[in-house]
Structures are given as structure tokens and as C-alpha cells.
Amino acid sequence: MDNCIFCKIINQEIPSYKIYEDEVVYAFLDISQVTPGHTLIVPKKHAQDIFEYDEALASEVFARVPKIAKALQAAYPEMQGLNIINNNKEVAYQTVFHSHIHLIPRYSQHDDFSMHFGNHTDQYNPELLSAIAKRIQAQFEA
């Protein structure tokens, strides 16, 4: 899609902090970083939401979730849990209309995580995102 920010990220037209990429998905850090390591997994094939997936795409995309989750856990051994969230349609808090899966590391029951997603671009910190991305990327090389 021409105006899709995630398609532009996948096509390297907009910079991102890539965590993982293969022929099916592109995974990168969410610029809001709800918690350190907050990652988005995006299918390379544009699909607005889960309702546009067919069985094959669902199988391929969701099959990558454990691999990326394990890299997060290896990069952050202090991680105590992980939320996997997929918002579909505006009423369900989807704000970018290219399907994506949030992996949100949890470090304690009292961290700053909230189930309500907003646009937190005021928290954007390029140095922090770069350091987090490198830490997680190293887990795929191990």
C-alpha cells in the first residue's frame, strides 16, 4: 500500500530498529517502548488486520512468534513474562492499519505496562532503541 507506514518500514523507506526479518515477517521495535524490548511483528504481505489473513498467512506469521519471543527472553533474562497482543479494527485500539503483533516483555507485575495503547511518540529515544535492537539481534546470531 502506498500510504502504509509499516509497508514503508518493510521497504526500508522509513528507518526502523529491526529485530528480525525473513521472507514472511519483519520484526522491529515499537518506538513507544511500553517496556524495554517492545517489538512489533508485521507480515510483509500487506493485510489490514486479522480478518484479511488466510490460513497459510496466519500459520506463517504466528509460527515466527516463539522464535522472536525466545530472542527477547535471551536478551533480557530478567524478563518475567510476555504479553502477545493483536489489535484488530479501531474499536479494538488498532491505530496502524497494517496487521501487527505486539510482543511486550514484562519485568514485574508493577511495571509501567497498560493494556490501553496510545500514541507515545514523545517517549522516542533513538539511542535507547538502537541499544535494545542490537541486544535482541545478537540472540539470532548466537
CSV table of C-alpha atoms in Angstrom, one decimal:
chain,number,residue,atom,x,y,z
A,1,MET,CA,0.0,0.0,0.0
A,2,ASP,CA,1.3,3.4,-0.9
A,3,ASN,CA,0.5,5.3,2.4
A,4,CYS,CA,1.0,2.4,4.8
A,5,ILE,CA,3.7,3.3,7.3
A,6,PHE,CA,4.5,-0.4,8.0
A,7,CYS,CA,4.8,-1.1,4.3
A,8,LYS,CA,7.3,1.8,4.1
A,9,ILE,CA,9.2,0.4,7.0
A,10,ILE,CA,9.4,-3.1,5.4
A,11,ASN,CA,10.6,-1.5,2.2
A,12,GLN,CA,13.3,0.5,4.0
A,13,GLU,CA,11.7,3.8,3.0
A,14,ILE,CA,11.3,4.7,6.7
A,15,PRO,CA,14.0,3.8,9.2
A,16,SER,CA,13.3,1.3,12.0
A,17,TYR,CA,15.1,-0.7,14.7
A,18,LYS,CA,14.9,-4.1,13.1
A,19,ILE,CA,15.0,-7.1,15.3
A,20,TYR,CA,14.3,-9.9,12.8
A,21,GLU,CA,13.5,-10.4,9.1
A,22,ASP,CA,12.8,-13.3,6.8
A,23,GLU,CA,10.7,-13.8,3.7
A,24,VAL,CA,7.4,-13.6,5.6
A,25,VAL,CA,7.8,-11.1,8.5
A,26,TYR,CA,9.6,-8.0,9.5
A,27,ALA,CA,10.0,-7.5,13.3
A,28,PHE,CA,11.1,-4.2,14.8
A,29,LEU,CA,11.0,-2.2,18.0
A,30,ASP,CA,7.9,-0.2,18.7
A,31,ILE,CA,9.1,3.4,19.1
A,32,SER,CA,6.9,3.8,22.2
A,33,GLN,CA,8.7,1.0,24.1
A,34,VAL,CA,5.9,0.3,26.6
A,35,THR,CA,8.6,-1.8,28.3
A,36,PRO,CA,12.2,-2.4,27.0
A,37,GLY,CA,12.1,-4.8,24.1
A,38,HIS,CA,8.5,-4.0,23.0
A,39,THR,CA,8.5,-5.5,19.5
A,40,LEU,CA,6.1,-5.5,16.6
A,41,ILE,CA,5.9,-8.5,14.2
A,42,VAL,CA,4.5,-7.4,10.8
A,43,PRO,CA,3.7,-9.6,7.9
A,44,LYS,CA,5.5,-8.4,4.7
A,45,LYS,CA,2.3,-9.1,2.7
A,46,HIS,CA,0.0,-6.1,3.5
A,47,ALA,CA,-3.1,-7.2,5.4
A,48,GLN,CA,-5.1,-4.6,7.2
A,49,ASP,CA,-6.0,-6.9,10.1
A,50,ILE,CA,-6.5,-10.5,11.1
A,51,PHE,CA,-9.7,-10.6,9.1
A,52,GLU,CA,-7.6,-10.4,5.9
A,53,TYR,CA,-5.4,-13.4,6.8
A,54,ASP,CA,-5.9,-16.7,5.1
A,55,GLU,CA,-4.9,-19.9,6.8
A,56,ALA,CA,-1.5,-20.0,5.2
A,57,LEU,CA,-0.6,-16.4,6.2
A,58,ALA,CA,-1.8,-17.0,9.7
A,59,SER,CA,0.3,-20.1,10.0
A,60,GLU,CA,3.4,-18.5,8.7
A,61,VAL,CA,3.2,-15.3,10.7
A,62,PHE,CA,2.2,-16.9,14.0
A,63,ALA,CA,4.9,-19.6,13.6
A,64,ARG,CA,7.5,-16.9,14.0
A,65,VAL,CA,6.2,-15.6,17.3
A,66,PRO,CA,8.0,-18.2,19.5
A,67,LYS,CA,11.4,-17.6,17.8
A,68,ILE,CA,11.2,-13.9,18.3
A,69,ALA,CA,9.9,-14.2,21.9
A,70,LYS,CA,12.8,-16.6,22.8
A,71,ALA,CA,15.2,-14.0,21.4
A,72,LEU,CA,13.6,-11.3,23.7
A,73,GLN,CA,13.9,-13.7,26.7
A,74,ALA,CA,17.5,-14.5,25.9
A,75,ALA,CA,18.3,-10.8,25.5
A,76,TYR,CA,16.5,-9.9,28.7
A,77,PRO,CA,16.9,-12.8,31.2
A,78,GLU,CA,15.3,-10.6,33.9
A,79,MET,CA,12.0,-10.7,31.8
A,80,GLN,CA,9.4,-12.5,33.9
A,81,GLY,CA,6.7,-12.8,31.3
A,82,LEU,CA,5.4,-11.6,27.9
A,83,ASN,CA,2.2,-10.2,26.6
A,84,ILE,CA,1.3,-11.1,23.0
A,85,ILE,CA,-1.3,-8.7,21.7
A,86,ASN,CA,-3.0,-8.3,18.3
A,87,ASN,CA,-5.5,-5.4,18.0
A,88,ASN,CA,-8.0,-5.5,15.1
A,89,LYS,CA,-10.0,-2.5,14.0
A,90,GLU,CA,-10.2,0.9,15.5
A,91,VAL,CA,-12.6,-0.1,18.3
A,92,ALA,CA,-10.0,-2.6,19.5
A,93,TYR,CA,-7.3,0.1,19.6
A,94,GLN,CA,-5.7,-0.7,16.3
A,95,THR,CA,-4.0,2.6,15.2
A,96,VAL,CA,-1.9,1.4,12.2
A,97,PHE,CA,-4.0,-0.5,9.7
A,98,HIS,CA,-1.3,-3.0,8.7
A,99,SER,CA,-1.7,-6.1,10.8
A,100,HIS,CA,0.9,-6.4,13.6
A,101,ILE,CA,1.5,-8.4,16.7
A,102,HIS,CA,2.9,-6.7,19.8
A,103,LEU,CA,5.4,-8.6,22.0
A,104,ILE,CA,5.6,-6.8,25.3
A,105,PRO,CA,8.2,-8.1,27.8
A,106,ARG,CA,7.1,-7.9,31.4
A,107,TYR,CA,9.6,-7.4,34.1
A,108,SER,CA,7.2,-7.3,37.1
A,109,GLN,CA,3.6,-7.0,38.0
A,110,HIS,CA,4.2,-3.4,38.7
A,111,ASP,CA,5.9,-2.2,35.6
A,112,ASP,CA,4.5,0.7,33.5
A,113,PHE,CA,2.6,-1.5,31.1
A,114,SER,CA,-1.1,-0.7,30.4
A,115,MET,CA,-3.4,-2.6,28.1
A,116,HIS,CA,-4.5,0.7,26.6
A,117,PHE,CA,-2.3,1.6,23.6
A,118,GLY,CA,-1.9,5.2,22.7
A,119,ASN,CA,0.5,7.1,20.5
A,120,HIS,CA,3.5,7.6,22.8
A,121,THR,CA,5.9,9.1,20.3
A,122,ASP,CA,7.0,11.6,22.9
A,123,GLN,CA,9.0,8.8,24.5
A,124,TYR,CA,11.0,8.2,21.3
A,125,ASN,CA,14.7,7.7,22.2
A,126,PRO,CA,16.9,6.7,19.2
A,127,GLU,CA,19.9,5.8,21.3
A,128,LEU,CA,17.9,3.5,23.6
A,129,LEU,CA,16.1,1.9,20.7
A,130,SER,CA,19.4,1.2,18.9
A,131,ALA,CA,20.9,-0.4,22.0
A,132,ILE,CA,17.8,-2.6,22.6
A,133,ALA,CA,17.7,-3.7,18.9
A,134,LYS,CA,21.4,-4.7,19.0
A,135,ARG,CA,20.9,-6.6,22.2
A,136,ILE,CA,18.0,-8.6,20.8
A,137,GLN,CA,19.5,-9.1,17.3
A,138,ALA,CA,22.5,-10.7,18.9
A,139,GLN,CA,20.3,-13.6,20.0
A,140,PHE,CA,19.7,-14.6,16.4
A,141,GLU,CA,23.4,-14.8,15.9
A,142,ALA,CA,24.1,-16.9,18.9
